[in-house]
Coordinates of C-alpha atoms in Angstrom, one line a residue:
M178 CA -7.7 9.8 19.4
K179 CA -8.4 12.3 16.7
Q180 CA -11.8 11.8 14.3
R181 CA -11.3 10.7 11.0
A182 CA -13.6 9.1 8.5
I183 CA -12.5 6.0 6.6
T184 CA -12.7 5.3 2.9
L185 CA -11.8 2.5 0.6
G186 CA -8.4 3.4 -1.1
L187 CA -7.7 2.3 -4.8
A188 CA -5.7 -0.7 -5.4
C189 CA -4.0 -1.3 -8.9
L190 CA -2.5 2.3 -9.2
S191 CA -0.6 1.5 -12.5
A192 CA -3.8 0.5 -13.7
L193 CA -5.6 3.8 -12.2
A194 CA -2.7 5.9 -13.9
S195 CA -4.2 5.0 -17.5
V196 CA -7.6 6.4 -16.4
L197 CA -6.7 9.2 -13.7
P198 CA -4.6 12.2 -14.0
P199 CA -1.3 12.0 -12.5
A200 CA -2.2 14.4 -9.8
A201 CA -5.1 12.3 -8.5
V202 CA -2.9 9.1 -8.6
H203 CA -0.7 10.5 -6.6
A204 CA -3.3 11.3 -4.1
Q205 CA -4.5 7.8 -3.6
G206 CA -2.9 6.5 -0.5
L207 CA 0.3 5.4 -2.5
R208 CA 2.2 5.6 0.9
L209 CA 0.3 2.7 2.7
S210 CA 0.3 0.0 -0.4
P211 CA 4.0 -0.6 -1.1
G212 CA 4.6 -2.8 -4.0
A213 CA 5.7 -6.3 -3.7
T214 CA 6.8 -9.0 -6.3
A215 CA 8.3 -12.7 -6.0
T216 CA 11.4 -14.1 -7.7
P217 CA 11.5 -17.5 -8.0
G218 CA 14.7 -18.6 -5.8
A219 CA 16.7 -21.9 -6.1
G220 CA 15.2 -24.1 -3.7
D221 CA 14.5 -21.2 -1.2
S222 CA 10.8 -20.7 -1.1
A223 CA 11.0 -18.3 1.9
G224 CA 14.1 -16.0 1.8
K225 CA 15.3 -13.5 -0.5
G226 CA 13.5 -14.1 -4.0
S227 CA 11.4 -16.8 -2.3
S228 CA 8.1 -17.5 -0.6
A229 CA 9.0 -14.6 1.9
G230 CA 9.1 -12.9 -1.5
T231 CA 11.3 -10.2 -2.8
G232 CA 10.2 -7.0 -3.0
T233 CA 10.7 -3.0 -3.0
R234 CA 9.2 -0.5 -1.1
S235 CA 9.7 3.1 -0.7
G236 CA 11.7 3.9 2.0
K237 CA 15.4 4.2 2.9
G238 CA 17.4 2.0 0.7
G239 CA 16.8 4.1 -2.4
S240 CA 14.1 2.4 -4.1
G241 CA 11.2 4.7 -3.8
A242 CA 9.6 2.8 -6.8
A243 CA 7.0 1.3 -4.9
S244 CA 3.9 0.3 -6.8
S245 CA 0.6 0.1 -5.5
S246 CA -0.4 -2.2 -8.4
R247 CA 0.7 -4.9 -5.8
G248 CA 0.6 -5.1 -2.2
M249 CA -1.8 -5.3 0.6
P250 CA -5.4 -3.7 0.0
S251 CA -4.7 -0.2 0.8
I252 CA -7.4 1.7 2.7
T253 CA -7.0 5.8 3.5
L254 CA -8.1 7.5 6.7
P255 CA -8.8 10.7 5.6
P256 CA -7.9 13.5 8.4
A257 CA -10.5 15.1 10.9
G258 CA -13.0 17.2 9.7
A259 CA -13.2 15.6 6.2
A260 CA -16.5 15.1 4.5
S261 CA -16.8 11.8 5.6
S262 CA -20.4 11.0 4.7
T263 CA -20.1 12.9 1.2
A264 CA -21.8 10.1 -0.5
A265 CA -24.4 9.0 2.1
A266 CA -25.3 12.8 2.9
Q267 CA -26.5 13.4 -0.9
P268 CA -30.0 12.6 -2.0
R269 CA -30.1 9.0 -3.6
Q270 CA -31.4 9.5 -7.1
A271 CA -33.0 6.5 -8.7
D272 CA -30.5 3.9 -9.8
Y273 CA -29.9 2.6 -13.7
I274 CA -27.3 1.2 -15.3
V275 CA -24.5 3.3 -16.8
A276 CA -22.4 0.2 -18.6
V277 CA -22.2 -3.4 -18.6
V278 CA -19.1 -5.6 -18.7
N279 CA -19.4 -9.3 -20.4
S280 CA -23.3 -9.2 -19.3
E281 CA -22.5 -8.1 -15.6
P282 CA -24.1 -4.4 -14.8
I283 CA -22.3 -1.2 -13.4
T284 CA -24.7 0.9 -11.7
N285 CA -24.8 5.1 -11.6
N286 CA -24.8 4.7 -7.9
E287 CA -21.7 2.8 -7.9
V288 CA -20.1 5.4 -9.9
R289 CA -21.3 8.1 -7.8
S290 CA -20.2 6.3 -4.5
R291 CA -16.9 5.8 -5.4
M292 CA -16.5 9.3 -7.0
A293 CA -17.2 10.7 -3.6
R294 CA -14.2 8.6 -2.0
V295 CA -12.1 9.7 -4.6
A296 CA -12.9 13.3 -4.5
Q297 CA -12.5 12.5 -0.4
Q298 CA -8.6 11.2 -1.2
I299 CA -7.4 13.7 -3.3
A300 CA -8.5 16.8 -1.3
A301 CA -6.9 15.1 1.9
Q302 CA -4.0 14.9 0.0
G303 CA -4.0 18.3 -1.4
G304 CA -4.0 17.5 -4.8
P305 CA -6.5 19.3 -7.6
Q306 CA -9.9 18.2 -7.8
P307 CA -10.6 17.2 -11.6
T308 CA -14.3 18.3 -12.9
S309 CA -17.5 16.2 -11.8
A310 CA -17.8 14.9 -15.6
Q311 CA -13.9 14.2 -15.9
L312 CA -14.1 12.4 -12.8
A313 CA -17.2 10.3 -13.5
K314 CA -15.6 9.5 -16.7
E315 CA -12.3 8.1 -15.0
V316 CA -14.1 6.3 -12.0
L317 CA -16.0 4.4 -14.3
E318 CA -13.4 3.2 -16.6
R319 CA -11.6 2.4 -13.1
L320 CA -14.9 0.0 -12.3
V321 CA -14.8 -1.5 -15.7
L322 CA -11.1 -2.7 -15.1
E323 CA -12.0 -4.2 -11.7
K324 CA -15.4 -5.8 -12.9
I325 CA -13.3 -7.4 -15.8
Q326 CA -10.5 -8.5 -13.3
L327 CA -12.7 -10.3 -11.0
Q328 CA -14.2 -12.0 -13.7
L329 CA -11.1 -13.3 -14.9
A330 CA -10.3 -14.4 -11.0
A331 CA -13.7 -16.1 -10.7
E332 CA -13.1 -17.7 -14.5
N333 CA -9.2 -19.2 -13.2
G334 CA -10.9 -20.5 -10.1
I335 CA -8.8 -18.1 -7.6
K336 CA -10.8 -17.6 -4.2
V337 CA -10.1 -15.7 -1.1
D338 CA -10.4 -17.5 2.2
D339 CA -12.0 -15.7 5.0
L340 CA -8.7 -16.0 6.9
A341 CA -7.0 -13.5 4.3
V342 CA -10.0 -11.2 4.5
S343 CA -9.9 -10.7 8.1
Q344 CA -6.0 -10.4 8.0
A345 CA -6.2 -7.5 5.7
A346 CA -9.0 -5.6 7.7
Q347 CA -6.9 -6.3 10.7
S348 CA -3.8 -4.8 8.8
V349 CA -6.3 -1.8 7.9
A350 CA -7.0 -1.3 11.2
R351 CA -3.2 -1.4 12.5
Q352 CA -2.3 1.0 9.3
N353 CA -4.8 3.6 10.8
S354 CA -4.1 3.2 14.9
V355 CA -7.4 2.3 15.7
S356 CA -9.1 -0.7 17.1
M357 CA -11.5 -3.1 14.8
D358 CA -14.6 -1.7 16.5
E359 CA -13.5 2.2 15.9
M360 CA -12.8 0.8 12.0
Y361 CA -15.9 -0.2 11.9
R362 CA -18.1 2.4 13.6
R363 CA -16.1 4.8 11.2
L364 CA -17.1 3.0 8.1
S365 CA -20.7 3.2 9.3
Q366 CA -20.6 6.8 10.1
D367 CA -18.9 7.0 6.3
G368 CA -22.1 4.8 4.8
I369 CA -19.8 1.7 4.4
T370 CA -21.2 -1.4 5.6
R371 CA -19.3 -3.7 7.8
D372 CA -20.2 -6.5 4.6
R373 CA -19.4 -3.9 1.8
F374 CA -16.1 -3.1 3.6
L375 CA -15.1 -7.1 3.6
Q376 CA -16.3 -7.6 -0.2
E377 CA -14.6 -4.7 -1.0
L378 CA -11.4 -6.2 0.9
R379 CA -11.9 -9.4 -0.6
N380 CA -12.2 -8.2 -4.3
Q381 CA -8.9 -6.1 -3.9
L382 CA -7.4 -9.5 -2.5
L383 CA -8.8 -11.3 -5.8
M384 CA -7.1 -9.0 -8.5
Q385 CA -4.2 -8.9 -6.4
R386 CA -3.7 -12.8 -6.4
L387 CA -5.1 -12.5 -10.4
R388 CA -2.2 -10.0 -11.1
E389 CA 0.6 -12.0 -9.3
R390 CA -0.5 -15.3 -11.2
E391 CA -0.9 -13.7 -14.7
V392 CA 1.6 -10.7 -14.8
E393 CA 5.0 -11.8 -12.7
S394 CA 5.9 -14.4 -14.4
R395 CA 6.4 -12.4 -17.4
V396 CA 9.4 -10.0 -15.7
R397 CA 12.9 -10.8 -15.8
V398 CA 15.8 -8.4 -14.7
S399 CA 19.8 -9.2 -15.9
D400 CA 22.5 -7.8 -15.1
L401 CA 22.4 -5.4 -18.2
D402 CA 19.3 -3.8 -16.5
V403 CA 20.9 -3.2 -13.5
D404 CA 24.0 -2.0 -14.7
Q405 CA 21.8 0.6 -17.2
Y406 CA 19.3 1.5 -14.2
L407 CA 22.7 2.9 -12.4
R408 CA 24.0 4.9 -15.4
E409 CA 21.0 6.2 -15.6
Q410 CA 20.6 7.5 -12.2
Q411 CA 24.0 8.9 -11.9
N412 CA 23.9 10.8 -14.9
T413 CA 20.0 11.8 -14.5
T414 CA 19.4 16.0 -14.0
D415 CA 15.6 14.8 -14.6
P416 CA 13.7 16.6 -11.6
S417 CA 11.2 13.8 -12.1
K418 CA 13.8 11.6 -11.0
I419 CA 14.8 13.4 -7.8
E420 CA 14.0 11.3 -4.8
I421 CA 12.5 13.2 -1.7
N422 CA 11.2 12.0 1.5
L423 CA 8.9 14.3 3.4
G424 CA 7.7 15.0 7.1
H425 CA 4.1 15.8 7.0
I426 CA 1.9 17.8 9.4
L427 CA -1.8 18.6 8.3
V428 CA -4.3 20.4 9.7
V429 CA -7.7 20.0 8.4
V430 CA -9.8 22.7 8.1
P431 CA -13.7 21.3 7.5
E432 CA -15.4 22.2 4.5
N433 CA -17.6 25.5 4.5
A434 CA -15.6 26.4 7.5
S435 CA -16.3 29.9 8.7
P436 CA -13.3 32.5 8.6
E437 CA -13.0 32.0 12.4
I438 CA -12.2 28.7 12.1
V439 CA -10.3 28.9 9.3
E440 CA -8.3 31.5 11.1
Q441 CA -8.2 28.8 14.5
R442 CA -6.6 26.1 12.1
R443 CA -4.1 28.1 10.5
A444 CA -2.9 29.3 13.8
R445 CA -2.6 25.8 14.9
A446 CA -0.5 24.8 11.9
Q447 CA 1.6 27.9 12.5
K448 CA 2.1 26.5 16.2
A449 CA 3.5 23.3 15.1
A450 CA 5.4 24.8 12.5
D451 CA 6.8 27.3 15.1
R452 CA 7.8 24.1 17.4
V453 CA 9.8 22.3 15.1
R454 CA 11.6 25.3 13.7
A455 CA 12.5 25.9 17.5
G456 CA 14.1 23.0 17.6
E457 CA 11.6 20.2 18.8
D458 CA 11.4 16.6 17.1
F459 CA 9.3 16.8 14.3
A460 CA 7.7 13.4 14.5
T461 CA 6.5 14.2 18.1
V462 CA 5.1 17.2 17.0
A463 CA 3.4 15.5 14.3
R464 CA 2.0 12.6 16.7
E465 CA 0.4 15.2 18.6
T466 CA -1.1 17.5 16.4
S467 CA -1.6 16.0 12.8
D468 CA -5.0 15.0 11.8
A469 CA -3.1 13.1 8.8
S470 CA -3.2 9.3 8.8
E471 CA 0.6 8.9 9.2
A472 CA 0.8 11.0 12.2
A473 CA 1.0 7.6 14.1
S474 CA 4.3 7.2 12.3
G475 CA 5.7 10.9 13.0
G476 CA 4.4 11.9 9.8
E477 CA 7.4 10.8 7.7
L478 CA 5.8 10.0 3.9
G479 CA 8.4 8.1 2.4
L480 CA 11.2 8.2 0.2
R481 CA 9.9 8.4 -3.3
P482 CA 10.1 9.8 -6.7
A483 CA 9.1 13.6 -6.6
D484 CA 6.5 13.0 -8.9
R485 CA 4.8 10.6 -6.9
Y486 CA 4.1 13.5 -4.1
P487 CA 1.0 15.8 -4.7
E488 CA 2.3 18.7 -6.9
L489 CA 1.6 21.1 -4.2
F490 CA 4.1 19.4 -2.1
V491 CA 7.1 19.3 -4.7
S492 CA 6.5 22.9 -5.9
A493 CA 6.5 24.0 -1.7
T494 CA 9.8 22.0 -1.3
Q495 CA 12.1 22.2 -4.0
N496 CA 14.1 24.9 -3.2
A497 CA 14.1 24.1 0.3
P498 CA 17.3 22.0 1.5
V499 CA 17.2 19.1 3.5
G500 CA 16.2 19.8 7.3
S501 CA 14.3 22.7 6.6
I502 CA 10.8 23.6 7.6
V503 CA 7.8 24.8 5.1
G504 CA 4.5 25.9 5.6
P505 CA 1.9 26.0 6.8
I506 CA 0.6 25.9 3.0
R507 CA -3.3 25.9 2.1
S508 CA -4.8 23.1 0.0
P509 CA -8.4 22.1 -0.2
A510 CA -7.5 19.8 2.8
G511 CA -6.5 22.4 5.2
F512 CA -2.6 23.4 6.3
H513 CA 0.3 21.3 5.8
V514 CA 3.7 21.7 7.4
L515 CA 6.2 19.7 5.4
K516 CA 10.0 18.7 6.5
V517 CA 12.5 17.9 4.1
L518 CA 13.6 14.6 5.5
E519 CA 15.7 13.3 2.3
R520 CA 16.8 14.3 -0.9
N521 CA 18.7 12.3 -3.9
K522 CA 19.0 11.0 -7.2
G523 CA 17.9 7.6 -6.5
T524 CA 20.9 6.1 -5.3
V525 CA 21.1 3.3 -3.4
A526 CA 21.6 3.8 0.5
A527 CA 25.2 2.5 1.9
M528 CA 23.3 1.9 5.0
A529 CA 20.1 -0.2 6.0
V530 CA 18.4 -1.7 8.9
Q531 CA 18.3 -5.7 8.2
T532 CA 15.9 -8.5 10.0
H533 CA 17.1 -11.8 11.0
A534 CA 14.0 -14.0 11.0
R535 CA 12.9 -17.7 10.5
H536 CA 9.7 -19.1 9.5
I537 CA 7.5 -22.0 9.2
L538 CA 5.3 -22.4 5.9
L539 CA 2.5 -24.3 5.4
R540 CA 1.1 -24.2 1.7
V541 CA -2.7 -24.5 0.9
G542 CA -4.5 -26.4 -1.3
P543 CA -7.4 -29.0 -2.0
Q544 CA -5.9 -30.9 1.4
L545 CA -5.4 -27.9 3.5
S546 CA -7.3 -24.4 3.9
E547 CA -6.0 -21.2 4.8
S548 CA -7.8 -21.7 7.8
Q549 CA -6.6 -25.3 9.1
A550 CA -3.2 -23.9 8.3
A551 CA -3.7 -20.9 10.5
D552 CA -4.8 -23.2 13.3
Q553 CA -2.1 -25.7 13.2
L554 CA 0.5 -23.1 13.3
A555 CA -1.6 -21.4 16.3
D556 CA -0.9 -24.7 17.7
Y557 CA 2.7 -24.9 17.1
R558 CA 2.9 -21.0 18.3
R559 CA 1.5 -22.0 21.7
R560 CA 3.8 -24.7 22.2
I561 CA 6.7 -22.7 21.3
Q562 CA 5.7 -20.4 24.2
A563 CA 4.8 -22.8 26.5
G564 CA 8.5 -24.3 26.2
T565 CA 6.8 -27.8 25.0
A566 CA 8.4 -27.4 21.4
D567 CA 11.1 -25.8 19.5
F568 CA 10.8 -23.6 16.8
A569 CA 13.7 -24.9 14.8
T570 CA 12.4 -28.5 15.3
L571 CA 9.2 -27.6 13.9
A572 CA 10.4 -26.0 11.1
R573 CA 12.3 -29.1 10.2
E574 CA 9.6 -31.4 10.5
H575 CA 6.5 -29.2 9.0
S576 CA 7.7 -26.3 7.2
Q577 CA 7.4 -26.4 3.0
D578 CA 9.9 -24.1 2.6
G579 CA 13.5 -24.7 1.1
S580 CA 14.6 -23.0 4.5
A581 CA 13.3 -26.2 6.5
K582 CA 16.5 -27.7 6.5
D583 CA 18.2 -25.0 8.2
G584 CA 15.2 -24.7 10.9
G585 CA 13.2 -22.0 8.8
D586 CA 16.1 -19.3 9.1
L587 CA 16.2 -16.6 6.6
G588 CA 19.2 -15.4 7.3
W589 CA 19.7 -11.6 7.4
A590 CA 17.6 -9.4 4.6
G591 CA 17.1 -5.7 4.1
P592 CA 14.3 -3.9 4.0
G593 CA 11.6 -4.6 1.0
R594 CA 12.9 -8.5 0.6
Y595 CA 9.9 -10.1 1.5
V596 CA 6.3 -9.6 0.4
P597 CA 4.2 -6.9 2.3
E598 CA 2.0 -9.3 4.1
F599 CA 5.1 -10.9 5.7
E600 CA 7.1 -7.6 5.6
E601 CA 4.1 -5.8 7.9
A602 CA 4.3 -8.7 10.6
L603 CA 7.8 -8.9 10.9
N604 CA 8.1 -5.1 11.5
G605 CA 5.5 -5.3 14.0
L606 CA 7.8 -7.9 16.2
Q607 CA 10.5 -7.0 19.1
P608 CA 13.7 -9.6 18.9
G609 CA 12.2 -13.1 20.1
E610 CA 8.6 -12.6 19.1
I611 CA 6.5 -14.8 17.3
S612 CA 3.9 -13.8 15.2
Q613 CA 0.5 -14.8 14.9
P614 CA -0.1 -16.9 11.5
V615 CA 0.1 -14.8 8.7
V616 CA -1.4 -15.4 5.1
S617 CA 0.5 -14.5 2.0
R618 CA 0.3 -15.8 -1.6
F619 CA 2.8 -18.6 -0.7
G620 CA 0.5 -19.9 2.1
V621 CA 0.4 -19.4 5.9
H622 CA 3.6 -18.3 7.7
L623 CA 4.8 -18.6 11.6
I624 CA 7.4 -15.7 12.0
Q625 CA 9.9 -15.3 14.6
L626 CA 12.0 -12.1 14.7
L627 CA 15.5 -13.0 16.1
D628 CA 17.7 -9.7 15.9
R629 CA 17.4 -6.7 13.8
R630 CA 20.8 -4.4 13.1
E631 CA 21.8 -1.4 11.0
A632 CA 24.3 -2.5 8.8
K633 CA 26.8 -1.4 5.8
L634 CA 25.5 -2.9 2.5
T635 CA 28.0 -4.7 0.3
Q636 CA 27.9 -3.9 -3.1
R637 CA 26.0 -7.3 -3.9
E638 CA 23.6 -6.3 -1.3
Q639 CA 22.8 -2.5 -3.1
R640 CA 22.9 -4.4 -6.5
D641 CA 20.1 -6.7 -5.0
M642 CA 18.2 -3.6 -4.1
V643 CA 18.6 -2.0 -7.5
R644 CA 17.8 -5.3 -9.2
D645 CA 14.1 -4.8 -7.0
V646 CA 14.0 -1.3 -8.3
V647 CA 14.1 -2.4 -11.6
R648 CA 12.0 -5.6 -11.7
E649 CA 9.4 -3.3 -10.0
K650 CA 9.7 -0.7 -12.7
K651 CA 9.6 -3.6 -14.8
L652 CA 6.4 -5.1 -13.1
D653 CA 4.8 -1.6 -13.5
E654 CA 5.2 -1.7 -17.7
A655 CA 3.9 -5.5 -17.9
F656 CA 1.1 -4.8 -15.6
A657 CA 0.0 -2.0 -17.5
N658 CA 0.4 -3.8 -20.9
W659 CA -1.8 -6.6 -19.4
V660 CA -4.4 -4.5 -18.4
Q661 CA -4.8 -3.2 -22.1
E662 CA -4.7 -7.0 -23.2
I663 CA -7.8 -7.9 -21.1
R664 CA -9.5 -4.4 -21.8
G665 CA -9.3 -5.1 -25.2
R666 CA -10.6 -8.7 -25.0
A667 CA -13.5 -7.6 -22.7
Y668 CA -17.3 -6.8 -24.4
V669 CA -17.6 -3.2 -22.6
E670 CA -21.3 -1.6 -23.5
Y671 CA -21.8 1.9 -22.4
R672 CA -25.3 3.1 -21.6
D673 CA -26.8 6.5 -20.2
P674 CA -23.7 8.3 -18.7
P675 CA -22.9 8.6 -14.8
Q676 CA -24.6 11.7 -13.1

């Protein structure tokens, strides 16, 4: 296992986009935080447009418009050799208040700690570093926005159960292919205690639930919206509308490395590039040699608009045909080898991998906590696996979802049709397997994958995927407007600038 440091990613990239320059936003772990939205369904609260949710993600299927303003909390594993303890290694200055948000303070040390993590993430993604003064100003504004959202969540009585926090932590470990113990060990090396990590996860979940409650009801997508989007995609000549999917191998160069070390790392990257140019499978080489967090998944970064990639990657691959290898190219993080996997104008794919699943949903409230619901579903799971109970029967008797009458059957669904927590659990299952209880915005689910297939999409299914993309874009706009509204209503007093 390659040594990597863990740093906390920033949620709510739509809000971040208003205070960070594009190059910085692109470097904030966007791939790890696919967007998700829920659309009210007609009596079915678990299938498409229901409690399992409707969403989009940056992947095959042509959406490419995933937003990190929603979805699972984002945690990034910078590659081996990154300056993992930047904040901890620096002398700690006497702390002082730099801003007050509705009577709650933000301190200089909070800003400095976040600055170190953001700078590390940008470097790991190959993005240009803003000046220290610019980064301090932008990070402070980000912390102001977070403080406002957390205050609103408290005012609205929004809470996050310990079970949801635990599930999010486990998701982070899975995303980065490490055990929980290893994750906490690396967090500690990065100067982040277990309690602080879990609190930041809880804060991200609180902000996510607030946005789901306050923003998503504002968005509607009509057939005219879908038609207009399709026309725009067919007629576009704007390079920023082009979508690309890149394979990525990163060989990290440690900070202040000697020329000998730099040359060793360059040679290692060159060897990786030579192997894939000679015909070896890119994903295999990436798993064996890459220091990037996506190495475990074969180095694939996902189909997304070009302007959501670091400019270094876009400029290096803009004239490269699909299937070609580019690099090694150098960034502050190290040497990158890129493969152009796909390139299109955002059109919807004709084929997609579909899943057939069923679930049992227990909604939470004053009479049933998330932990109690999870215990009840865990008991159902044990009984089903022991052969003393039937999944469909339990779903009909207990599921609080529109699919209950069908034994929890959700039918066939394409990628991105469920909320991130649900879809992540589903993607980790083999046909016939049953998940552990999964917490989402709708309650707690027990999920069984019945089958998985690659299928040709009908015209309606393709339009549904486009509808998801359009909805995601509208949600981004609604979220940005909402952020401006709550920022304008808040009392913010700036004091001594951060240093």
